[in-house]
mmCIF file of C-alpha atoms and ligand atoms in Angstrom:
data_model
loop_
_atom_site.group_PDB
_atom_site.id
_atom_site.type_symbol
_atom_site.label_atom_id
_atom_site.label_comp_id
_atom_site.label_asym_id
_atom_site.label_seq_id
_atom_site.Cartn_x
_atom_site.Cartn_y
_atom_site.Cartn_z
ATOM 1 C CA UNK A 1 -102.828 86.220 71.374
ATOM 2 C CA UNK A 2 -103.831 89.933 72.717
ATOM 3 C CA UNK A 3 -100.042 91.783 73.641
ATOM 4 C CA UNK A 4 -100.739 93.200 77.280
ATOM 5 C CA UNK A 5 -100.753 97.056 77.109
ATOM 6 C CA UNK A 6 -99.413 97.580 80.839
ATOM 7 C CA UNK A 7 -95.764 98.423 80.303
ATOM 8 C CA UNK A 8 -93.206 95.013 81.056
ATOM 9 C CA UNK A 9 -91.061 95.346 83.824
ATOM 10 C CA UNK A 10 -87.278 96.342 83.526
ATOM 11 C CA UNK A 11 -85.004 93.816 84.497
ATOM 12 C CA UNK A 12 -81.281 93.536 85.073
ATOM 13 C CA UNK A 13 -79.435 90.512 85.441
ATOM 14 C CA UNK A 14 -76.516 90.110 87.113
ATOM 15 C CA UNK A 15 -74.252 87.412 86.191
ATOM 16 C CA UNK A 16 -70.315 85.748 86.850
ATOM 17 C CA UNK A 17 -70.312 82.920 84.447
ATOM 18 C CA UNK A 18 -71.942 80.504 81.767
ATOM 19 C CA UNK A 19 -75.309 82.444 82.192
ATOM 20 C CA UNK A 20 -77.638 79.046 81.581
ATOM 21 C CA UNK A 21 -79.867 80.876 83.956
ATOM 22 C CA UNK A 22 -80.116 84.126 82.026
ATOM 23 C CA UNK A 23 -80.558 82.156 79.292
ATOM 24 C CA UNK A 24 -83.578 80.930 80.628
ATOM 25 C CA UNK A 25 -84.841 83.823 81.911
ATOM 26 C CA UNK A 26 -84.354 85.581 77.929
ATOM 27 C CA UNK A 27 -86.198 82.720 76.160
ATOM 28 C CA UNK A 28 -89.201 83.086 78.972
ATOM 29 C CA UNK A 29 -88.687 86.884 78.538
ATOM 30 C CA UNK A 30 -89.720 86.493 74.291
ATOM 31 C CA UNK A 31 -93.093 85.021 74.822
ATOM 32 C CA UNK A 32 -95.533 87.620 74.421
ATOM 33 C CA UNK A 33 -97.565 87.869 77.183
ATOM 34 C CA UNK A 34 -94.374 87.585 79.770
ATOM 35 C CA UNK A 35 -94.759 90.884 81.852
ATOM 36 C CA UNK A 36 -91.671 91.559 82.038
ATOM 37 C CA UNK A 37 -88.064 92.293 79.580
ATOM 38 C CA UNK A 38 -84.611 92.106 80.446
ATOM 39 C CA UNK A 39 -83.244 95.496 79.210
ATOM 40 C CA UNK A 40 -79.194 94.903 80.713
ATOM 41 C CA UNK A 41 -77.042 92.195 81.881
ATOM 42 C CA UNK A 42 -73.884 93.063 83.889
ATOM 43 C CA UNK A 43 -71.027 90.644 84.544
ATOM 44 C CA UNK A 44 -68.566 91.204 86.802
ATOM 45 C CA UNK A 45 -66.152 88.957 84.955
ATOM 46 C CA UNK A 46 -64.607 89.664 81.997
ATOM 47 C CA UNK A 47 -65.174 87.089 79.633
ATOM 48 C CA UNK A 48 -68.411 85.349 81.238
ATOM 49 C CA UNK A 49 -70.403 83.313 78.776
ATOM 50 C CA UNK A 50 -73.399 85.203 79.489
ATOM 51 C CA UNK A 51 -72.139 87.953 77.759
ATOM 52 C CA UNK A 52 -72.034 86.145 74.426
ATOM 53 C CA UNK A 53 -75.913 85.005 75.236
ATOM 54 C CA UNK A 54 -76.766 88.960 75.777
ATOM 55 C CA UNK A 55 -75.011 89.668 72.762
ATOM 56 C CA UNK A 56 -76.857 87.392 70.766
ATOM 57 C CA UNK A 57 -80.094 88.262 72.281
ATOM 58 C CA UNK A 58 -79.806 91.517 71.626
ATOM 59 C CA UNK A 59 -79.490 92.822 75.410
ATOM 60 C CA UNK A 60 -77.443 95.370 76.105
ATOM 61 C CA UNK A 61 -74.630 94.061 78.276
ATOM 62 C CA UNK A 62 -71.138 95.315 80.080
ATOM 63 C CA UNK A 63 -68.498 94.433 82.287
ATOM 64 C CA UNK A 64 -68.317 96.380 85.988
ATOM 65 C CA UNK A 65 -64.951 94.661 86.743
ATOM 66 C CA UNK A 66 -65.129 94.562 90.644
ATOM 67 C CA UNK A 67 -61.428 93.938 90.733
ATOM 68 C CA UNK A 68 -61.287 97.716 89.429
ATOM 69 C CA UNK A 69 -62.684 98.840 92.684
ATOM 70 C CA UNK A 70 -60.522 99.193 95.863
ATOM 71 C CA UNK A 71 -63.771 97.607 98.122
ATOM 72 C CA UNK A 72 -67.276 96.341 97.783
ATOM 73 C CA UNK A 73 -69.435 100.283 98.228
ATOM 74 C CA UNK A 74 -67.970 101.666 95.143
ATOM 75 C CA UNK A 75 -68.557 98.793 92.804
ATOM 76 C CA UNK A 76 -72.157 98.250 94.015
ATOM 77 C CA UNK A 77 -72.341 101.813 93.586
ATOM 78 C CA UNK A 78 -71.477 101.457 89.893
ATOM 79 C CA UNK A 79 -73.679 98.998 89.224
ATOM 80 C CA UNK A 80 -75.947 100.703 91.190
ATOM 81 C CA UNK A 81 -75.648 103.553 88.405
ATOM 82 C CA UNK A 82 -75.547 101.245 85.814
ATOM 83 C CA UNK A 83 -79.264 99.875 86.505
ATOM 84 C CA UNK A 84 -80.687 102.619 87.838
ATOM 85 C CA UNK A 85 -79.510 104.316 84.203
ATOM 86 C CA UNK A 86 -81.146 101.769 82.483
ATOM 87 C CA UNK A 87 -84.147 102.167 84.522
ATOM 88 C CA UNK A 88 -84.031 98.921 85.894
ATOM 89 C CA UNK A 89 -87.009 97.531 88.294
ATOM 90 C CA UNK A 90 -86.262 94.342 88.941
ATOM 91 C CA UNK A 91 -82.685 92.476 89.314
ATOM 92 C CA UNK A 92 -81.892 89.260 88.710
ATOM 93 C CA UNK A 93 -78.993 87.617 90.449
ATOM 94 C CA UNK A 94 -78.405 84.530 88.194
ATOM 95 C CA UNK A 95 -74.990 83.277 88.960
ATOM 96 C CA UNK A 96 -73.566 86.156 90.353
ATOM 97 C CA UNK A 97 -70.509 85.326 92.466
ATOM 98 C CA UNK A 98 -70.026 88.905 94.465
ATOM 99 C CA UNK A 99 -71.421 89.338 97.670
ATOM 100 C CA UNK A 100 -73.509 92.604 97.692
ATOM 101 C CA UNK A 101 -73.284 94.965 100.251
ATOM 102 C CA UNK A 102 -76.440 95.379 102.816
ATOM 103 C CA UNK A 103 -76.554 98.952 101.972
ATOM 104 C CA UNK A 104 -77.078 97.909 97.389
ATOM 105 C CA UNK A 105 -79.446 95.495 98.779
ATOM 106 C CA UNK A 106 -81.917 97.216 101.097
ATOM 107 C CA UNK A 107 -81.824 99.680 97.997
ATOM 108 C CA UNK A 108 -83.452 96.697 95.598
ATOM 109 C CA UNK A 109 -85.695 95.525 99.002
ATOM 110 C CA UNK A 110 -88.323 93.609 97.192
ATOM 111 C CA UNK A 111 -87.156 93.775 93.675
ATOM 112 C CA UNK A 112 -84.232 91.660 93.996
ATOM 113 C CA UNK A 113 -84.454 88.164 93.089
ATOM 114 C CA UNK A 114 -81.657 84.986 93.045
ATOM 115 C CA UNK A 115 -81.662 81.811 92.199
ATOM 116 C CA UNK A 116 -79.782 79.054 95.087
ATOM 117 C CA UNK A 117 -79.008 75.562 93.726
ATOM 118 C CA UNK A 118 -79.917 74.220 96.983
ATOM 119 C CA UNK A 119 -83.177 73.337 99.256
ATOM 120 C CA UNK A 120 -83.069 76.752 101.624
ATOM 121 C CA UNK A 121 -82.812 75.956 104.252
ATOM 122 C CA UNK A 122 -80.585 73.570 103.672
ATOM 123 C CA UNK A 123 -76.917 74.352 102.490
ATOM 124 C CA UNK A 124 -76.847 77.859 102.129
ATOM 125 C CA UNK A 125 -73.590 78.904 100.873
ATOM 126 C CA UNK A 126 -70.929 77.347 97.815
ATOM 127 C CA UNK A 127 -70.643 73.683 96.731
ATOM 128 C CA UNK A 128 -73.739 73.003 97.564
ATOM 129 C CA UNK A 129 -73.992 69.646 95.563
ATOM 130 C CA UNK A 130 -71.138 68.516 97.074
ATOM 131 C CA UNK A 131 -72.385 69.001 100.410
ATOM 132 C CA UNK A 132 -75.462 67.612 100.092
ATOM 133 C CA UNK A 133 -73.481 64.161 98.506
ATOM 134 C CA UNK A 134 -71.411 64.692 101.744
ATOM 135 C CA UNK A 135 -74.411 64.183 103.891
ATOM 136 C CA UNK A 136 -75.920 61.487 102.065
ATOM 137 C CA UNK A 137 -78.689 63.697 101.012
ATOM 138 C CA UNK A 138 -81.763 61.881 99.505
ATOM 139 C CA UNK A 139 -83.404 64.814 97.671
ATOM 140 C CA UNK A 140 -81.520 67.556 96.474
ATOM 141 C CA UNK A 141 -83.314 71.302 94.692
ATOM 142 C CA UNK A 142 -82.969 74.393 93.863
ATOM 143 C CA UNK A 143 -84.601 77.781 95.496
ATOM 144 C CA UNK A 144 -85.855 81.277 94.441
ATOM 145 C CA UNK A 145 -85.815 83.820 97.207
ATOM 146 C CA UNK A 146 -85.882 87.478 97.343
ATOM 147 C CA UNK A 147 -82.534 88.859 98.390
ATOM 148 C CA UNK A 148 -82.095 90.373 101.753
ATOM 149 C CA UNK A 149 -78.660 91.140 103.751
ATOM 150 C CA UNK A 150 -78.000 88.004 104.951
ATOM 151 C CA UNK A 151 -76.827 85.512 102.612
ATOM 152 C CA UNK A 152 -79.155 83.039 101.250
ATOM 153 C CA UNK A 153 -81.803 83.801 103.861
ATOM 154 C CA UNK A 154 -84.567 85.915 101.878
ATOM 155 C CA UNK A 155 -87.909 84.658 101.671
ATOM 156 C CA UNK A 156 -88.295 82.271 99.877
ATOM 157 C CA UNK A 157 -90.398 82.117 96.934
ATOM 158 C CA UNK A 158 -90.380 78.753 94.907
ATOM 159 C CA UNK A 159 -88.484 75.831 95.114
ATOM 160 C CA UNK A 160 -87.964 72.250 93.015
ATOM 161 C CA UNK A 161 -87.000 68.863 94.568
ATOM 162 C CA UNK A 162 -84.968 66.017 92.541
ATOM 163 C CA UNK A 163 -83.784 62.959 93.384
ATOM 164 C CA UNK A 164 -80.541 62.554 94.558
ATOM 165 C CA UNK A 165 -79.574 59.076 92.997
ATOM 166 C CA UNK A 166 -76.989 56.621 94.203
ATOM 167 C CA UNK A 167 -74.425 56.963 91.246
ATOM 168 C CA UNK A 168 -74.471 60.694 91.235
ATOM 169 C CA UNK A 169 -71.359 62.991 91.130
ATOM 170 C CA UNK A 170 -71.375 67.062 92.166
ATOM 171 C CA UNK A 171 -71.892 67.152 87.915
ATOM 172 C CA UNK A 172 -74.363 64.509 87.341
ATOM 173 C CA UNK A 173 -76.573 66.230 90.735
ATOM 174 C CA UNK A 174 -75.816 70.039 89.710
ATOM 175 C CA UNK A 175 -76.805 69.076 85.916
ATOM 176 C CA UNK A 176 -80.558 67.653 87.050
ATOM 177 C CA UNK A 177 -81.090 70.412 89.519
ATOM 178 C CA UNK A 178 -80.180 73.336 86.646
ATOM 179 C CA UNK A 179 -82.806 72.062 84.547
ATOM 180 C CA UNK A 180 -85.167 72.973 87.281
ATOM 181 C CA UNK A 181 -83.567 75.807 87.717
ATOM 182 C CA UNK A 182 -84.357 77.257 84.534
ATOM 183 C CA UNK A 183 -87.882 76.280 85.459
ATOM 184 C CA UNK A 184 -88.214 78.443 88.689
ATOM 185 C CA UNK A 185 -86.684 81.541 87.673
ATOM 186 C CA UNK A 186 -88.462 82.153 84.542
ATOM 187 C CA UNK A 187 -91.745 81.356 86.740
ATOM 188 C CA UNK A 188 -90.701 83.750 89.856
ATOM 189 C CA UNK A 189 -90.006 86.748 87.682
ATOM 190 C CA UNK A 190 -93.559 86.300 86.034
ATOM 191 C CA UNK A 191 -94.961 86.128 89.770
ATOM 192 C CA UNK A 192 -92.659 89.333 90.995
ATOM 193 C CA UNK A 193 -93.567 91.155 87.980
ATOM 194 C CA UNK A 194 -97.309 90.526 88.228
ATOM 195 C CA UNK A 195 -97.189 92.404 91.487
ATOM 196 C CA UNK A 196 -98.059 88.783 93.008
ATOM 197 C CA UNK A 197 -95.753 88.343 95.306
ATOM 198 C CA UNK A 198 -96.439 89.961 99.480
ATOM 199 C CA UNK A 199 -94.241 89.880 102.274
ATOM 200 C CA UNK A 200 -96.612 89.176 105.318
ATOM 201 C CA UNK A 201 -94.387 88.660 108.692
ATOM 202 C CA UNK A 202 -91.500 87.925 106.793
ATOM 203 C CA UNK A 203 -92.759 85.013 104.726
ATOM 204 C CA UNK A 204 -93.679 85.404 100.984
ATOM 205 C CA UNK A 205 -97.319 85.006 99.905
ATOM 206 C CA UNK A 206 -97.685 84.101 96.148
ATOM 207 C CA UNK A 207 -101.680 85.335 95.007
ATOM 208 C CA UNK A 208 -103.505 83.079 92.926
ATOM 209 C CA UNK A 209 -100.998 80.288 93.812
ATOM 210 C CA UNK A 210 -101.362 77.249 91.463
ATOM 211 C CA UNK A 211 -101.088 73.562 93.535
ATOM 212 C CA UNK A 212 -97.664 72.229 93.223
ATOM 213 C CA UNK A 213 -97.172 69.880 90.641
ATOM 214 C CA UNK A 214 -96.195 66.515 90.335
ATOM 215 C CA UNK A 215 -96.213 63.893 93.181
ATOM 216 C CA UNK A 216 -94.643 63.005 96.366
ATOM 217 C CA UNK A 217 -90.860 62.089 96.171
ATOM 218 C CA UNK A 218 -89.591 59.002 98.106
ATOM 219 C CA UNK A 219 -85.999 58.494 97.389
ATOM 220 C CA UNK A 220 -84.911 55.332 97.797
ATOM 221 C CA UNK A 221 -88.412 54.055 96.760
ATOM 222 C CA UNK A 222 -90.769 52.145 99.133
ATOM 223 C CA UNK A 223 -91.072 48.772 97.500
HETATM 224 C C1 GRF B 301 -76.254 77.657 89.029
HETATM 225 O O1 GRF B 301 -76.261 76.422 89.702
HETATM 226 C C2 GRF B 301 -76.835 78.710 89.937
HETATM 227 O O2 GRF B 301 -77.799 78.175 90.820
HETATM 228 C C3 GRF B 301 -75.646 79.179 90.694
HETATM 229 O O3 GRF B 301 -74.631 79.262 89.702
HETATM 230 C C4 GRF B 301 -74.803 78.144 88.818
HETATM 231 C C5 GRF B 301 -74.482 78.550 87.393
HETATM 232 O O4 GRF B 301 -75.492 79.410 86.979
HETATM 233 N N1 GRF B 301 -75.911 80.427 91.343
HETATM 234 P P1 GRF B 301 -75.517 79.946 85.437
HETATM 235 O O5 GRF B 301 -75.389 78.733 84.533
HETATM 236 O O6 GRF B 301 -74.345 80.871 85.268
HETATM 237 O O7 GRF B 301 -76.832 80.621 85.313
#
């Protein structure tokens, strides 16, 4: 297979915890002809499990402690410094648990990506598994959207649908929609690093869209 020659983007990925997400997004990130490489991960949590998967993937990696910082500015402007240093193009929120500030994000406008284990519109916000049990949800998902100000309300870029099935806990729901997770993400970096991604009145446009797969998703079925 012929290595592109254009120049992969720079990512940074943000992360608070296990990191299943970056994980995804560093095995998609080793095929060849993926345009783009994650050159830093930065937990705010000592300790997070991504770490360990940086480590071991070679990627450089640090902690930016927000508790160290008397308010939300001066930790977004250290990891503002931190990507910017590592000439970062692209960030990846992938289970990052800090609510950025609007000034770190209109900084990133267009570059900043996260990943929302939850249909947007629907259940913006935490525990959204729970919530969507709550309501007796039949289908259940997970979202990519660029990041904007207000929380969970960025365009929205791709999104998978699972069945939400009649036995299922928070774990059993959050389990199947992770694996689609680490579908999406992997797939919406390509399309944001291909340059393939517009904004036209606020909506996202994806060039050279391929049809959705799979079919349509009756839950309970029609028998
Ligand atoms: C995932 O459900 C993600 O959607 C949410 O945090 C959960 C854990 O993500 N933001 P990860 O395993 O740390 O990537």
């Amino acid at each position: 297979m012929s290595h592109p020659i254009t120049p992969r983007a720079r990512v940074g990925v943000l992360i608070s915890g296990s990191g299943t997400n970056l994980q995804a997004l560093i095995e998609a990130a080793a095929e060849p002809d993926f345009p783009a490489e994650i050159v830093l991960v930065i937990s705010n949590r000592p300790g997070a499990g991504g770490l360990q998967r940086a480590s071991s993937a070679g990627i450089t990696n640090l902690v930016i402690n927000h508790h160290d910082f008397d308010s939300r500015a001066p930790f977004d402007a250290a990891l503002n410094k931190a990507l910017q240093s590592a000439g970062c193009q692209i960030i990846c929120l992938a289970g990052f648990m800090r609510i950025l500030t609007p000034d770190f994000i209109n900084g990133w406008a267009g570059q900043m990506l996260n990943i929302h284990p939850s249909l947007l519109p629907s259940f913006p916000g935490l525990h959204t598994h729970h919530r969507a049990l709550d309501a007796s949800a039949r289908i259940a998902g997970c979202t990519t959207h660029l990041v904007t100000p207000e929380l969970d309300s960025g365009p929205i870029l791709a999104q998978a649908v699972v069945p939400v099935l009649a036995d299922d806990t928070t774990d059993t729901l959050a389990a199947r929609v992770l694996k689609q997770e680490h579908r999406i993400y992997p797939q919406t970096l390509r399309l944001l690093a291909e340059g393939r991604i517009r904004i036209v009145d606020g909506r996202a446009v994806i060039d050279d869209q391929v049809p959705p797969e799979g079919v349509i998703l009756v839950n309970p079925a029609v028998v």
